[in-house]
mmCIF file of C-alpha atoms in Angstrom:
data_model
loop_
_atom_site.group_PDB
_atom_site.id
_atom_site.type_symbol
_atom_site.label_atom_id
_atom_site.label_comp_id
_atom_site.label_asym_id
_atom_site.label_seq_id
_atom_site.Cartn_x
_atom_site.Cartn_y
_atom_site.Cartn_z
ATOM 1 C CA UNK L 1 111.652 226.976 151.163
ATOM 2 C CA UNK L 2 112.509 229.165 153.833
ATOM 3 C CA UNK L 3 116.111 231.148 153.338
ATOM 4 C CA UNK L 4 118.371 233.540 151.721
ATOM 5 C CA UNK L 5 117.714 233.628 147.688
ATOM 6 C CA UNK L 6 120.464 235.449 145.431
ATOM 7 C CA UNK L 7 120.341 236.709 142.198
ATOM 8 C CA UNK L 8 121.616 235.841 139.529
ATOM 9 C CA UNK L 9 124.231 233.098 140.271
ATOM 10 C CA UNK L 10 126.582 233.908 137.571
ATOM 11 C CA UNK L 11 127.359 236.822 136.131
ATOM 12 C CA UNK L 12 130.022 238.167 133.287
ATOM 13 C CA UNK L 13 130.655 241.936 132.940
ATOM 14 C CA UNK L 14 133.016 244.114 130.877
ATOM 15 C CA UNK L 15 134.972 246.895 132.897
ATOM 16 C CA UNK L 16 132.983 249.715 132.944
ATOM 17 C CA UNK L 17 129.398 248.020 133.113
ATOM 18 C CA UNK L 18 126.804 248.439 136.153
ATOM 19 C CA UNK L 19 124.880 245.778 137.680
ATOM 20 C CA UNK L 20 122.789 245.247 140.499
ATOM 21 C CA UNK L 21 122.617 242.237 142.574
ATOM 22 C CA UNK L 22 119.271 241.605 144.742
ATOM 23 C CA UNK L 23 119.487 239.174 147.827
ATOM 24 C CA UNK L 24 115.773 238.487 148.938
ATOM 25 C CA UNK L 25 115.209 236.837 152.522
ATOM 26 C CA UNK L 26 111.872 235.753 153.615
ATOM 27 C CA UNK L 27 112.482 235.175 157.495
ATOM 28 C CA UNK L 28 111.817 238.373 158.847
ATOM 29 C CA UNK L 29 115.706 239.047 160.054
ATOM 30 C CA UNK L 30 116.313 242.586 160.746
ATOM 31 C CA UNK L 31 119.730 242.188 159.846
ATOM 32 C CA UNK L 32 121.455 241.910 155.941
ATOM 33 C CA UNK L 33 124.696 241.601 154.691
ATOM 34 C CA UNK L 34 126.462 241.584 151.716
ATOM 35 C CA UNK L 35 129.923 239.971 151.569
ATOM 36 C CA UNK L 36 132.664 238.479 148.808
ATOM 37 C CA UNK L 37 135.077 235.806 148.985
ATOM 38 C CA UNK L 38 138.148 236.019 147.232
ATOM 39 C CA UNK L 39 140.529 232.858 146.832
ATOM 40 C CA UNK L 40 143.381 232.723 150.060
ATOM 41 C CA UNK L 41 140.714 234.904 151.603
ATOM 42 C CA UNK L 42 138.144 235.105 154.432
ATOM 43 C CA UNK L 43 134.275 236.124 153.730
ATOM 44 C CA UNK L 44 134.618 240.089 153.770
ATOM 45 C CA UNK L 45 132.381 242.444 154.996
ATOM 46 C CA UNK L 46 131.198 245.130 151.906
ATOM 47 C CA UNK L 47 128.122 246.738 153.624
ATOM 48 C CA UNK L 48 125.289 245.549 155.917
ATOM 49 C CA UNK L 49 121.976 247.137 156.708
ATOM 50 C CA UNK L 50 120.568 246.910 160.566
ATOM 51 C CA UNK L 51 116.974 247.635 159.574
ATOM 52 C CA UNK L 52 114.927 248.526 156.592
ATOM 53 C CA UNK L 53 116.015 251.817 155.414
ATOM 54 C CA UNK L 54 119.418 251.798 156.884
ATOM 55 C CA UNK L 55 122.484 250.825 155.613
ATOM 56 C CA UNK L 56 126.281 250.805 156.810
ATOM 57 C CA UNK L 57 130.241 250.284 155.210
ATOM 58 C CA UNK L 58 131.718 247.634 155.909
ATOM 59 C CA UNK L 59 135.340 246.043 155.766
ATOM 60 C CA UNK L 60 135.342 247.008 151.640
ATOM 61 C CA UNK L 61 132.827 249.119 150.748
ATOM 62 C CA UNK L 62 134.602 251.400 147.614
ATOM 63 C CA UNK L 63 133.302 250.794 144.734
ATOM 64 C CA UNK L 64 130.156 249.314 145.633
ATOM 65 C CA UNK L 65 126.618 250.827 146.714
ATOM 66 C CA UNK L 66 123.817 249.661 148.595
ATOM 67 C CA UNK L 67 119.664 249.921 149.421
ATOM 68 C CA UNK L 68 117.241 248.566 151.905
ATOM 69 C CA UNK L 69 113.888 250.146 150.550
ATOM 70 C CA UNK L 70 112.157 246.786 152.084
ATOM 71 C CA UNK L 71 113.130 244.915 154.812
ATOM 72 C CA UNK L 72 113.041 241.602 152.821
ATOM 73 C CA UNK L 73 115.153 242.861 149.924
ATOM 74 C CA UNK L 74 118.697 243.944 150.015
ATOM 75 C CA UNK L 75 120.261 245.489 147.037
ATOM 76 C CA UNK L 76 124.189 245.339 146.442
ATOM 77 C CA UNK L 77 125.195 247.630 142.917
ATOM 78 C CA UNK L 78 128.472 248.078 141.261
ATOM 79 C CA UNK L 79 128.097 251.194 139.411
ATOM 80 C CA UNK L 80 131.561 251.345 137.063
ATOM 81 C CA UNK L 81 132.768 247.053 137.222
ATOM 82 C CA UNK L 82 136.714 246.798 137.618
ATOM 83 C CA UNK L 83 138.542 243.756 137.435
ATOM 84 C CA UNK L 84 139.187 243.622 140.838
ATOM 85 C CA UNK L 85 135.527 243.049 141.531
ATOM 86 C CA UNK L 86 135.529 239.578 140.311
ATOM 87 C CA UNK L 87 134.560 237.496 143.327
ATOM 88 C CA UNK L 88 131.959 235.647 144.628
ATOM 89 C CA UNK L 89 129.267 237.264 146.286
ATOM 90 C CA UNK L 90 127.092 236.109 149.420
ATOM 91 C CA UNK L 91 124.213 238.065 151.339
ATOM 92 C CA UNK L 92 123.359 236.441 154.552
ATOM 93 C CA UNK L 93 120.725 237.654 157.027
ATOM 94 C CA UNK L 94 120.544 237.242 160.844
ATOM 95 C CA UNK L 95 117.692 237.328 163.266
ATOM 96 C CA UNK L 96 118.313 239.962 166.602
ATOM 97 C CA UNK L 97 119.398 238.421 169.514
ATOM 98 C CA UNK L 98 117.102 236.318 171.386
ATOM 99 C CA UNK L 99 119.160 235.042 174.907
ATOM 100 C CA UNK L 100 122.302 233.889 172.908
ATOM 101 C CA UNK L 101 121.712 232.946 169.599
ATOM 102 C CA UNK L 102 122.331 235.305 166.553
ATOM 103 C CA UNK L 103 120.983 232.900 163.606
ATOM 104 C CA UNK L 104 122.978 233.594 160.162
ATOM 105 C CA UNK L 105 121.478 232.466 156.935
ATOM 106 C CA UNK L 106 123.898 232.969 154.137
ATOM 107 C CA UNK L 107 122.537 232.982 150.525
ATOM 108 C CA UNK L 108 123.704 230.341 147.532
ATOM 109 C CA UNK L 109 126.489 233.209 146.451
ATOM 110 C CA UNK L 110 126.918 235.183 142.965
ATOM 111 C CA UNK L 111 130.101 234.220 140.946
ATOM 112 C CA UNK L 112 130.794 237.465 138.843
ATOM 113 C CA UNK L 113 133.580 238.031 136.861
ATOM 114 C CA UNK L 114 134.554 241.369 135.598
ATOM 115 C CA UNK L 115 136.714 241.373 132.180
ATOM 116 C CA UNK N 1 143.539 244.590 163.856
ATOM 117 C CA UNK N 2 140.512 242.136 164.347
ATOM 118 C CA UNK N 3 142.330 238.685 163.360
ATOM 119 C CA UNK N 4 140.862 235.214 163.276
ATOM 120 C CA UNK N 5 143.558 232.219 163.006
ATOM 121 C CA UNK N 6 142.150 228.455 161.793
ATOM 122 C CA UNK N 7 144.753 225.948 161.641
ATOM 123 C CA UNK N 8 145.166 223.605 159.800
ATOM 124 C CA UNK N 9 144.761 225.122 156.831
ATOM 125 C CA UNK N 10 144.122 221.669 154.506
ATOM 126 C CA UNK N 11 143.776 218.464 156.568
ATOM 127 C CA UNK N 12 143.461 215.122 155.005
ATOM 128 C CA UNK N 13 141.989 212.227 156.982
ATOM 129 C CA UNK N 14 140.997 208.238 156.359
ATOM 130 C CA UNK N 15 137.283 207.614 156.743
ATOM 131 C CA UNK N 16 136.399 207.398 160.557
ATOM 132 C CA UNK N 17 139.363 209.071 162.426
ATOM 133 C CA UNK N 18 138.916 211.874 164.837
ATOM 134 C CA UNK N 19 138.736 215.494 163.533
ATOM 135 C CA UNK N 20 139.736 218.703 165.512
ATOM 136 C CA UNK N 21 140.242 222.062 163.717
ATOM 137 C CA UNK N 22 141.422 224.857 165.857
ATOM 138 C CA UNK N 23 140.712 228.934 165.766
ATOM 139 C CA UNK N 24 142.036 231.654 167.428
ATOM 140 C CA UNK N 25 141.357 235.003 167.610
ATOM 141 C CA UNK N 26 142.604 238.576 168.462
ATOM 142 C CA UNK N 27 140.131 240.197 170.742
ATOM 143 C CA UNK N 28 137.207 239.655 173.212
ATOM 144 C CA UNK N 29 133.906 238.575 171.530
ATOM 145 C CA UNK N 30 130.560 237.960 172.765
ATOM 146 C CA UNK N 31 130.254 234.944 170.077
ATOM 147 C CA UNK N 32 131.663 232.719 167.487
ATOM 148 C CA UNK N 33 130.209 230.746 164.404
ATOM 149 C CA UNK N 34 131.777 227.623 162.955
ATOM 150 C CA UNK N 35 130.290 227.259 159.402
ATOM 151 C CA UNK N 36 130.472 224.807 156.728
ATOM 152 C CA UNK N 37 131.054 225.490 153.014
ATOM 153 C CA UNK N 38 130.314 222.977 150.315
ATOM 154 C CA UNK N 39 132.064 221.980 147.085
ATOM 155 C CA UNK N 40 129.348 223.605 145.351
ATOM 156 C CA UNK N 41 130.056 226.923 147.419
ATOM 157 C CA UNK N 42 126.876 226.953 149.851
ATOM 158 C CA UNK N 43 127.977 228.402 153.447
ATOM 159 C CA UNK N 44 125.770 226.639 156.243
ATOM 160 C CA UNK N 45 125.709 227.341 159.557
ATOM 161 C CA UNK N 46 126.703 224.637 161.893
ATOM 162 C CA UNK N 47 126.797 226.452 165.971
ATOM 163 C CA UNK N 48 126.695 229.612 167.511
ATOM 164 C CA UNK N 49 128.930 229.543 170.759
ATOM 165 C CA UNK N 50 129.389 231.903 173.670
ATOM 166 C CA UNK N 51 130.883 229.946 176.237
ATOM 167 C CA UNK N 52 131.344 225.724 176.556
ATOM 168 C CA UNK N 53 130.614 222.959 174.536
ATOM 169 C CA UNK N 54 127.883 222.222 171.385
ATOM 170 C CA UNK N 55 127.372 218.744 170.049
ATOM 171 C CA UNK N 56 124.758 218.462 167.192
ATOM 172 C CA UNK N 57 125.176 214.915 165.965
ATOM 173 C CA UNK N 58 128.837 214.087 165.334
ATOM 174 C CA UNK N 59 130.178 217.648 165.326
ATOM 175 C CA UNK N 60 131.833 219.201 168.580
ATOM 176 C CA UNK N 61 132.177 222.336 169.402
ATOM 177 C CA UNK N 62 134.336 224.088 172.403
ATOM 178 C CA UNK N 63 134.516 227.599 172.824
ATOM 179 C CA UNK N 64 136.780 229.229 175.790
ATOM 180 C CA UNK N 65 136.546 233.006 175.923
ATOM 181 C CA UNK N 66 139.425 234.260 178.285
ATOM 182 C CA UNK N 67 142.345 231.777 175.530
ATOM 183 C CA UNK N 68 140.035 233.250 172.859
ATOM 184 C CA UNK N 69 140.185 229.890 171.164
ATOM 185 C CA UNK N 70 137.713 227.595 169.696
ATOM 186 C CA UNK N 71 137.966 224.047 168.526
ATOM 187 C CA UNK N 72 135.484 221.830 166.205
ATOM 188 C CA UNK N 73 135.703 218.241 166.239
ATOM 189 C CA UNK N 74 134.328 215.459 164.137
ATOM 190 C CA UNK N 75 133.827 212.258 165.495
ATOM 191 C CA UNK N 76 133.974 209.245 162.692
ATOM 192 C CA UNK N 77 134.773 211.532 160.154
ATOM 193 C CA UNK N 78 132.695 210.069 156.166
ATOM 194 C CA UNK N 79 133.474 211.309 152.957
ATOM 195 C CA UNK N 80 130.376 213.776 153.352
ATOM 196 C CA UNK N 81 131.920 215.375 155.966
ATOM 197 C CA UNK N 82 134.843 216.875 153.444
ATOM 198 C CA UNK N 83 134.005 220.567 153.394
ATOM 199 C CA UNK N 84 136.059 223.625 153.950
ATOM 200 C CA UNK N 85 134.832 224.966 157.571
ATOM 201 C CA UNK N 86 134.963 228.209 158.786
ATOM 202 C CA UNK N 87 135.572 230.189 162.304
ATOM 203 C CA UNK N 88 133.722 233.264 162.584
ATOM 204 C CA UNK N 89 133.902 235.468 165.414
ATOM 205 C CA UNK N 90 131.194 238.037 166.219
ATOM 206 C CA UNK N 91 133.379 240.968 166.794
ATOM 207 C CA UNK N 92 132.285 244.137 168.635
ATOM 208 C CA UNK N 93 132.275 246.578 165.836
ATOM 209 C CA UNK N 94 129.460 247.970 163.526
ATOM 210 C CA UNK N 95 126.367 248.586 166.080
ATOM 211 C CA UNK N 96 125.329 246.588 169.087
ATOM 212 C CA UNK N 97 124.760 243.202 166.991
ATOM 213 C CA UNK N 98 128.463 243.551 165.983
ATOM 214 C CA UNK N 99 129.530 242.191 162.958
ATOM 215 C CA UNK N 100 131.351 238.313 161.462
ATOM 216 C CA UNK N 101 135.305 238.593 160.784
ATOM 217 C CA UNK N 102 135.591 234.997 158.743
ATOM 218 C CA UNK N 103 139.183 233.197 159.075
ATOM 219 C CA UNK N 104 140.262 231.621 155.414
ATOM 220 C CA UNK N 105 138.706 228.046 156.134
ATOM 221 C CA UNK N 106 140.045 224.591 156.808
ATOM 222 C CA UNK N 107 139.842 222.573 153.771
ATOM 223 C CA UNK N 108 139.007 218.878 155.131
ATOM 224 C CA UNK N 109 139.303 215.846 152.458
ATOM 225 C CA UNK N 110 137.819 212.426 154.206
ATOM 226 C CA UNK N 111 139.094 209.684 151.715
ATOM 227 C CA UNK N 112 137.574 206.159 152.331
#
């Protein structure tokens, strides 16, 4: 099917540990976004990438890195894990504007926890 | 500060009433998403407004730009329709797409 596809879905690190999470979207959107959802919280922006090759910080980008090497692929890593990095994780991807509509297609999310 | 307002925050309704969530928010935008998250934490996409009404189904929604408010509404609210929904403005930062600022959800229960 069509969408957004995250991996993995769950995740358990100790402080200190890297990991790489890989959102893969097979509709061609020129647009990719990583975001994390604490609880009490709204979806926050951590980076976002306009185009293949290009990446941007978002609302909370420290402590997190990105990379775009293919348009369909969009790599969120967390080099040294802190506590505070347990969240839940969604990439979504959007399609340019065409007349009014900006289509977002958010991914099944990534529950990490960091001990 | 880019600020998005939903109220209520939990709302608990008997099978069949009327729904209306509200959302307000702090500065001109181009665009606004309501979005629906599951129990099992999936986010889906339910409209994209700019200006007016939307109706897909049983779902409302209103949009006017100069109040900078938006309302979704559920007519005959089910059981399936308990979700936590989500406003999300498209605000004019971050490039010329501009970028989502999320409010913290409305958690809807529909008992029957």
């Amino acid at each position: 099917n069509a969408g957004v596809t995250q991996t993995p879905k769950f995740r358990v690190l100790k402080t200190g540990q890297s990991m790489t999470l890989l959102c893969a979207q097979d509709m061609n959107h020129e647009y990719m976004y990583w975001y994390r959802q604490d609880p009490g919280m709204g979806l926050r922006l951590i980076h976002y990438s306009v185009g293949e090759g290009t990446t941007a910080k978002g609302e909370v980008p420290d402590g997190y890195n990105v990379s775009r090497l293919k348009k369909q692929n969009f790599l969120l890593g967390l080099e040294s894990a802190a506590p505070s990095q347990t969240s839940v994780y969604f990439c979504a991807s959007s399609s340019q504007a065409t007349g009014e509509y900006y289509g977002y297609t958010f991914g099944s999310g990534t529950r990490l926890t960091v001990v | 500060k880019n600020e998005v307002e939903q109220s209520p925050q939990n709302l608990t309704a008997q099978e069949g009433e009327f729904i209306t969530i509200n959302c307000s928010y702090s500065v001109g935008i181009s665009a606004l998403h309501w979005l629906q998250q599951h129990p099992g934490g999936g986010i889906v996409s339910l409209f994209m407004l700019s200006s007016g009404k939307k109706k897909h189904g049983r779902l409302i929604a209103t949009i006017n730009i100069q109040e900078k408010h938006s309302s979704l509404h559920i007519t005959a609210s089910h059981p399936r329709d308990s979700a936590v929904y989500i406003c999300a403005p498209l605000f004019p930062y971050g490039g010329s797409q501009g970028n989502l600022i999320f409010g913290k959800g409305t958690k809807l229960s529909v008992k029957p």
